Tab-separated table of C-alpha atoms in Angstrom:
chain	number	residue	atom	x	y	z
P	37	UNK	CA	-29.671	-20.154	10.580
P	38	UNK	CA	-32.131	-18.284	8.684
P	39	UNK	CA	-34.691	-15.806	10.036
P	40	UNK	CA	-38.369	-16.623	10.351
P	41	UNK	CA	-39.569	-13.537	9.191
P	42	UNK	CA	-41.721	-13.501	5.625
P	43	UNK	CA	-39.644	-11.894	3.717
P	44	UNK	CA	-37.896	-14.428	1.205
P	45	UNK	CA	-36.121	-11.516	-1.144
P	46	UNK	CA	-34.601	-8.007	-1.218
P	47	UNK	CA	-34.655	-5.657	-3.690
P	48	UNK	CA	-31.360	-4.181	-4.589
P	49	UNK	CA	-31.978	-0.529	-5.556
P	50	UNK	CA	-28.515	0.248	-6.724
P	51	UNK	CA	-26.567	3.519	-6.872
P	52	UNK	CA	-28.733	5.546	-9.295
P	53	UNK	CA	-32.559	4.790	-10.656
P	54	UNK	CA	-32.485	7.180	-13.729
P	55	UNK	CA	-33.252	4.367	-16.177
P	56	UNK	CA	-31.599	6.282	-19.179
P	57	UNK	CA	-28.180	5.845	-17.493
P	58	UNK	CA	-28.298	2.374	-17.074
P	59	UNK	CA	-26.875	0.944	-20.016
P	60	UNK	CA	-23.573	3.479	-19.667
P	61	UNK	CA	-22.791	2.311	-16.159
P	62	UNK	CA	-23.398	-1.309	-17.655
P	63	UNK	CA	-20.842	-0.622	-19.954
P	64	UNK	CA	-18.590	1.215	-17.513
P	65	UNK	CA	-18.624	-1.420	-14.750
P	66	UNK	CA	-18.538	-4.731	-17.133
P	67	UNK	CA	-15.098	-2.867	-18.347
P	68	UNK	CA	-14.096	-2.528	-15.003
P	69	UNK	CA	-14.987	-6.026	-14.106
P	70	UNK	CA	-13.104	-7.468	-17.302
P	71	UNK	CA	-9.974	-5.310	-16.295
P	72	UNK	CA	-9.685	-6.566	-12.710
P	73	UNK	CA	-10.155	-10.256	-13.887
P	74	UNK	CA	-7.852	-10.150	-16.750
P	75	UNK	CA	-4.991	-7.919	-14.611
P	76	UNK	CA	-5.431	-9.888	-11.554
P	77	UNK	CA	-5.613	-13.084	-13.749
P	78	UNK	CA	-2.374	-12.539	-15.421
P	79	UNK	CA	-0.440	-11.896	-11.987
P	80	UNK	CA	-1.680	-14.845	-10.570
P	81	UNK	CA	-0.663	-16.741	-13.364
P	82	UNK	CA	2.773	-15.281	-13.919
P	83	UNK	CA	3.440	-15.631	-10.166
P	84	UNK	CA	2.520	-19.319	-10.275
P	85	UNK	CA	4.256	-20.028	-14.050
P	86	UNK	CA	7.638	-17.959	-13.217
P	87	UNK	CA	10.186	-19.610	-11.440
P	88	UNK	CA	12.022	-16.465	-10.533
P	89	UNK	CA	8.820	-14.814	-8.907
P	90	UNK	CA	8.676	-17.940	-6.653
P	91	UNK	CA	9.440	-15.763	-3.235
P	92	UNK	CA	7.581	-14.622	-0.269
P	93	UNK	CA	6.911	-11.064	-1.938
P	94	UNK	CA	5.378	-12.785	-4.975
P	95	UNK	CA	3.191	-15.695	-3.058
P	96	UNK	CA	1.535	-12.852	-1.345
P	97	UNK	CA	0.902	-11.100	-3.978
P	98	UNK	CA	-0.450	-13.780	-5.649
P	99	UNK	CA	-2.974	-14.471	-2.603
P	100	UNK	CA	-3.834	-10.781	-3.106
P	101	UNK	CA	-4.857	-11.049	-6.465
P	102	UNK	CA	-6.620	-13.963	-6.037
P	103	UNK	CA	-8.716	-12.122	-3.667
P	104	UNK	CA	-9.338	-9.508	-5.510
P	105	UNK	CA	-10.690	-11.454	-8.541
P	106	UNK	CA	-12.868	-13.450	-6.100
P	107	UNK	CA	-14.035	-9.772	-4.433
P	108	UNK	CA	-15.164	-8.490	-7.231
P	109	UNK	CA	-17.198	-11.268	-8.477
P	110	UNK	CA	-18.886	-11.200	-4.964
P	111	UNK	CA	-20.679	-7.994	-6.113
P	112	UNK	CA	-19.932	-7.048	-10.136
P	113	UNK	CA	-21.844	-9.783	-11.643
P	114	UNK	CA	-25.091	-9.020	-9.643
P	115	UNK	CA	-24.716	-5.314	-9.886
P	116	UNK	CA	-24.316	-5.845	-13.621
P	117	UNK	CA	-27.643	-7.980	-13.881
P	118	UNK	CA	-29.530	-5.267	-12.163
P	119	UNK	CA	-28.536	-2.505	-14.333
P	120	UNK	CA	-30.511	-4.638	-17.213
P	121	UNK	CA	-33.025	-5.546	-15.116
P	122	UNK	CA	-36.517	-3.575	-13.726
P	123	UNK	CA	-37.294	-6.604	-10.942
P	124	UNK	CA	-33.787	-6.036	-8.794
P	125	UNK	CA	-34.373	-8.763	-6.599
P	126	UNK	CA	-32.093	-11.022	-4.878
P	127	UNK	CA	-33.227	-14.103	-2.536
P	128	UNK	CA	-32.892	-14.098	1.289
P	129	UNK	CA	-29.982	-16.783	1.172
P	130	UNK	CA	-28.446	-15.532	-1.708
P	131	UNK	CA	-28.214	-12.305	0.179
P	132	UNK	CA	-26.733	-13.779	3.517
P	133	UNK	CA	-24.546	-16.044	1.185
P	134	UNK	CA	-23.300	-12.534	-0.463
P	135	UNK	CA	-22.782	-10.741	2.500
P	136	UNK	CA	-20.571	-13.647	4.013
P	137	UNK	CA	-18.246	-14.015	1.002
P	138	UNK	CA	-18.029	-10.059	0.968
P	139	UNK	CA	-16.768	-9.853	4.501
P	140	UNK	CA	-14.708	-13.190	4.523
P	141	UNK	CA	-12.688	-11.825	1.267
P	142	UNK	CA	-12.503	-8.116	2.606
P	143	UNK	CA	-11.102	-9.022	6.275
P	144	UNK	CA	-8.801	-11.780	4.603
P	145	UNK	CA	-7.319	-8.992	2.426
P	146	UNK	CA	-7.142	-6.450	5.181
P	147	UNK	CA	-5.228	-9.058	7.230
P	148	UNK	CA	-2.951	-10.038	4.491
P	149	UNK	CA	-1.557	-6.557	3.843
P	150	UNK	CA	0.078	-6.305	7.231
P	151	UNK	CA	1.592	-9.832	6.217
P	152	UNK	CA	3.075	-8.236	3.095
P	153	UNK	CA	4.282	-5.322	4.883
P	154	UNK	CA	6.243	-7.587	7.714
P	155	UNK	CA	7.835	-9.324	4.480
P	156	UNK	CA	9.145	-6.138	3.234
P	157	UNK	CA	10.162	-5.398	6.895
P	158	UNK	CA	11.987	-8.407	7.293
P	159	UNK	CA	13.642	-7.974	3.806
P	160	UNK	CA	15.117	-4.567	4.615
P	161	UNK	CA	15.945	-4.770	7.842
P	162	UNK	CA	16.555	-8.090	8.519
P	163	UNK	CA	18.026	-9.461	5.322
P	164	UNK	CA	20.647	-12.213	6.233
P	165	UNK	CA	17.887	-13.963	8.085
P	166	UNK	CA	15.404	-13.378	5.752
P	167	UNK	CA	15.204	-16.459	4.139
P	168	UNK	CA	15.110	-18.702	7.492
P	169	UNK	CA	12.375	-16.147	9.010
P	170	UNK	CA	10.242	-16.192	5.697
P	171	UNK	CA	10.824	-19.745	4.985
P	172	UNK	CA	8.257	-21.414	2.743
P	173	UNK	CA	6.153	-23.034	5.781
P	174	UNK	CA	5.862	-20.029	7.899
P	175	UNK	CA	4.206	-17.941	4.638
P	176	UNK	CA	1.688	-20.828	3.841
P	177	UNK	CA	0.756	-20.732	7.730
P	178	UNK	CA	0.295	-17.274	7.837
P	179	UNK	CA	-1.682	-17.270	4.704
P	180	UNK	CA	-3.610	-20.228	5.676
P	181	UNK	CA	-4.306	-18.675	8.894
P	182	UNK	CA	-5.644	-15.143	7.715
P	183	UNK	CA	-7.777	-17.201	5.205
P	184	UNK	CA	-9.267	-19.133	8.490
P	185	UNK	CA	-9.763	-16.004	10.580
P	186	UNK	CA	-11.664	-14.226	7.725
P	187	UNK	CA	-14.140	-16.811	7.042
P	188	UNK	CA	-14.942	-17.077	10.859
P	189	UNK	CA	-15.266	-13.374	10.761
P	190	UNK	CA	-17.742	-13.320	8.041
P	191	UNK	CA	-19.570	-16.270	9.393
P	192	UNK	CA	-20.068	-14.543	12.469
P	193	UNK	CA	-21.731	-11.930	10.832
P	194	UNK	CA	-23.795	-13.723	8.244
P	195	UNK	CA	-25.085	-15.895	11.063
P	196	UNK	CA	-26.037	-12.471	13.433
P	197	UNK	CA	-27.852	-10.729	10.439
P	198	UNK	CA	-29.467	-13.907	9.343
P	199	UNK	CA	-31.036	-14.080	12.639
P	200	UNK	CA	-32.808	-11.066	12.580
P	201	UNK	CA	-36.287	-10.194	12.194
P	202	UNK	CA	-37.204	-8.024	8.839
P	203	UNK	CA	-40.928	-7.215	9.200
P	204	UNK	CA	-41.148	-3.632	7.022
P	205	UNK	CA	-39.469	-2.760	3.955
P	206	UNK	CA	-37.530	-5.369	1.912
P	207	UNK	CA	-35.630	-2.424	-0.256
P	208	UNK	CA	-31.570	-2.129	0.106
P	209	UNK	CA	-30.549	1.016	-0.626
P	210	UNK	CA	-27.153	-0.237	-2.112
P	211	UNK	CA	-26.085	-2.137	-4.860
P	212	UNK	CA	-24.976	-5.435	-3.101
P	213	UNK	CA	-26.142	-7.161	0.440
P	214	UNK	CA	-23.962	-5.306	3.638
P	215	UNK	CA	-24.662	-5.693	6.902
P	216	UNK	CA	-25.270	-1.743	7.753
P	217	UNK	CA	-27.779	-1.254	4.907
P	218	UNK	CA	-29.559	-4.856	6.572
P	219	UNK	CA	-29.616	-3.401	9.752
P	220	UNK	CA	-31.206	-0.595	8.661
P	221	UNK	CA	-34.341	-2.716	7.884
P	222	UNK	CA	-34.180	-4.873	10.514
P	223	UNK	CA	-37.177	-4.672	13.503
P	224	UNK	CA	-36.015	-5.556	16.864
P	225	UNK	CA	-33.195	-5.331	18.936
P	226	UNK	CA	-30.019	-5.084	16.662
P	227	UNK	CA	-27.221	-3.260	19.356
P	228	UNK	CA	-25.307	-6.625	19.667
P	229	UNK	CA	-25.078	-6.898	15.634
P	230	UNK	CA	-24.048	-3.115	15.772
P	231	UNK	CA	-21.442	-3.747	18.313
P	232	UNK	CA	-20.199	-6.800	16.430
P	233	UNK	CA	-19.993	-4.493	13.380
P	234	UNK	CA	-18.253	-1.466	15.176
P	235	UNK	CA	-16.125	-3.745	17.513
P	236	UNK	CA	-14.918	-6.830	15.486
P	237	UNK	CA	-15.360	-5.689	11.995
P	238	UNK	CA	-13.291	-2.305	13.332
P	239	UNK	CA	-10.740	-4.407	15.119
P	240	UNK	CA	-10.272	-6.339	11.933
P	241	UNK	CA	-9.925	-3.125	9.765
P	242	UNK	CA	-7.628	-1.178	12.472
P	243	UNK	CA	-5.636	-3.857	13.618
P	244	UNK	CA	-3.897	-4.853	10.488
P	245	UNK	CA	-3.853	-0.947	9.406
P	246	UNK	CA	-1.994	0.096	12.467
P	247	UNK	CA	0.026	-3.017	12.085
P	248	UNK	CA	1.148	-1.918	8.473
P	249	UNK	CA	2.085	1.521	9.575
P	250	UNK	CA	4.273	0.185	12.298
P	251	UNK	CA	5.938	-2.203	9.994
P	252	UNK	CA	6.778	0.810	7.422
P	253	UNK	CA	7.593	3.138	10.593
P	254	UNK	CA	10.254	0.508	11.524
P	255	UNK	CA	11.781	0.350	7.716
P	256	UNK	CA	12.293	4.137	7.660
P	257	UNK	CA	13.645	4.484	10.747
P	258	UNK	CA	16.119	1.439	10.099
P	259	UNK	CA	16.951	3.232	6.315
P	260	UNK	CA	16.968	6.595	8.404
P	261	UNK	CA	19.675	5.881	10.685
P	262	UNK	CA	21.536	2.587	8.608
P	263	UNK	CA	21.656	3.624	5.463
P	264	UNK	CA	24.229	6.568	4.427
P	265	UNK	CA	23.523	6.154	0.305
P	266	UNK	CA	20.645	8.332	-0.759
P	267	UNK	CA	20.634	5.713	-3.987
P	268	UNK	CA	20.375	2.373	-1.500
P	269	UNK	CA	17.857	4.752	0.915
P	270	UNK	CA	15.460	5.603	-2.519
P	271	UNK	CA	16.014	1.569	-3.820
P	272	UNK	CA	14.524	0.300	-0.706
P	273	UNK	CA	11.656	2.396	-0.248
P	274	UNK	CA	10.776	2.414	-3.950
P	275	UNK	CA	10.007	-1.668	-3.300
P	276	UNK	CA	7.297	-0.467	-0.844
P	277	UNK	CA	5.711	1.942	-2.627
P	278	UNK	CA	3.524	-0.307	-4.672
P	279	UNK	CA	2.345	-1.965	-1.384
P	280	UNK	CA	1.714	1.197	0.233
P	281	UNK	CA	-0.312	2.760	-2.523
P	282	UNK	CA	-2.771	-0.527	-2.286
P	283	UNK	CA	-2.670	-0.295	1.638
P	284	UNK	CA	-4.008	3.723	1.204
P	285	UNK	CA	-6.415	2.367	-1.292
P	286	UNK	CA	-7.948	-0.267	0.598
P	287	UNK	CA	-7.837	1.162	3.876
P	288	UNK	CA	-8.696	4.408	3.568
P	289	UNK	CA	-12.608	4.140	2.289
P	290	UNK	CA	-12.988	0.697	4.688
P	291	UNK	CA	-11.953	2.745	7.765
P	292	UNK	CA	-14.353	5.402	6.739
P	293	UNK	CA	-17.337	2.981	6.170
P	294	UNK	CA	-16.985	0.640	9.518
P	295	UNK	CA	-15.511	3.309	11.773
P	296	UNK	CA	-17.938	6.261	11.351
P	297	UNK	CA	-21.272	6.515	12.896
P	298	UNK	CA	-24.091	4.892	10.686
P	299	UNK	CA	-26.113	7.840	11.371
P	300	UNK	CA	-23.494	10.117	10.173
P	301	UNK	CA	-23.771	8.630	6.858
P	302	UNK	CA	-25.970	9.259	3.483
P	303	UNK	CA	-26.994	6.585	1.168
P	304	UNK	CA	-24.622	8.297	-1.474
P	305	UNK	CA	-21.588	8.739	0.603
P	306	UNK	CA	-22.015	4.942	1.720
P	307	UNK	CA	-22.297	3.524	-1.912
P	308	UNK	CA	-19.344	6.004	-3.189
P	309	UNK	CA	-17.005	4.466	-0.410
P	310	UNK	CA	-18.415	1.042	-1.533
P	311	UNK	CA	-17.427	1.742	-4.759
P	312	UNK	CA	-14.034	2.560	-4.279
P	313	UNK	CA	-13.301	-0.259	-1.816
P	314	UNK	CA	-15.277	-2.983	-3.555
P	315	UNK	CA	-14.864	-2.041	-7.433
P	316	UNK	CA	-11.949	0.510	-7.994
P	317	UNK	CA	-9.018	-0.972	-5.613
P	318	UNK	CA	-9.318	-4.657	-7.207
P	319	UNK	CA	-8.837	-3.169	-10.844
P	320	UNK	CA	-6.164	-0.787	-9.435
P	321	UNK	CA	-3.980	-3.351	-7.601
P	322	UNK	CA	-2.820	-5.093	-10.572
P	323	UNK	CA	-2.001	-1.583	-12.570
P	324	UNK	CA	-0.098	-0.424	-9.363
P	325	UNK	CA	2.181	-3.544	-9.263
P	326	UNK	CA	2.744	-4.141	-12.849
P	327	UNK	CA	3.803	-0.571	-13.368
P	328	UNK	CA	6.018	-0.061	-10.242
P	329	UNK	CA	7.497	-3.507	-10.346
P	330	UNK	CA	10.252	-4.530	-12.590
P	331	UNK	CA	9.991	-8.160	-12.111
P	332	UNK	CA	6.171	-8.159	-12.506
P	333	UNK	CA	7.036	-6.446	-15.910
P	334	UNK	CA	9.395	-8.707	-16.874
P	335	UNK	CA	7.827	-12.215	-16.628
P	336	UNK	CA	4.845	-10.409	-18.224
P	337	UNK	CA	6.936	-9.815	-21.021
P	338	UNK	CA	8.284	-13.274	-21.001
P	339	UNK	CA	5.110	-14.778	-20.799
P	340	UNK	CA	3.736	-12.844	-23.526
P	341	UNK	CA	6.746	-13.119	-25.609
P	342	UNK	CA	5.926	-17.137	-25.589
P	343	UNK	CA	2.740	-16.919	-26.347
P	344	UNK	CA	4.101	-15.014	-29.535
């Protein structure tokens, strides 16, 4: 699987090389990582422990929280280590593993979001058939399927990237190993890798995004023609608001990163966008769902009350 070049490690140059700012950035990102793990962990705990939340909507939310914890853990611990280190190295194998799990978890989350949107579509537009359509077996099968697809999508990238020749610099101008920065260091023909990145990853990003928009389009059309009460219309839309905010936060930077031409981007632009979808989004998701969802807030209060 691994390439035959002489490079055995890469240097992750990170976001900024001003040494005086490294301790400050370490504290900022350590706080973000802590909030992300605690927030998503709390949602995962209450979804599992509270029988009132044993429904498809919260089953998918628990999977989202699990993905966000793992997603942050793929990149942030290594970034935090590099803030305190002068030798910001990662082994070749470690780089490929990080790339694999980053794309595995990212693509799985991208496919989970339209499943969550479909769940809201069935709940609002076909309420009498909801328990039949979204039964436990179907929900479990959908989740297992998208985790498997995400794994093999990432495996495709990790295998194809590991077979490239890296005969020049081993300096990665990024804070984690991703396909685009590695392709910039590769020698030889990378057309197939670039095609896979643009076509396969582009499809994984854009396909679920349009399916999510389609679900919300049908929801809005249904509510517009079937609901004659403004309060019912507002209540139905409010159940979708949290998920829609998560969709926008996740897809906007991902689509911009993997759809726009590599030649038209700058390194600073790329890592700012990467921070958005790999660091900021996982920490905002639990805040969005906790602040806007009465059931989650109620379950959290009950858990805290039992602890006290």
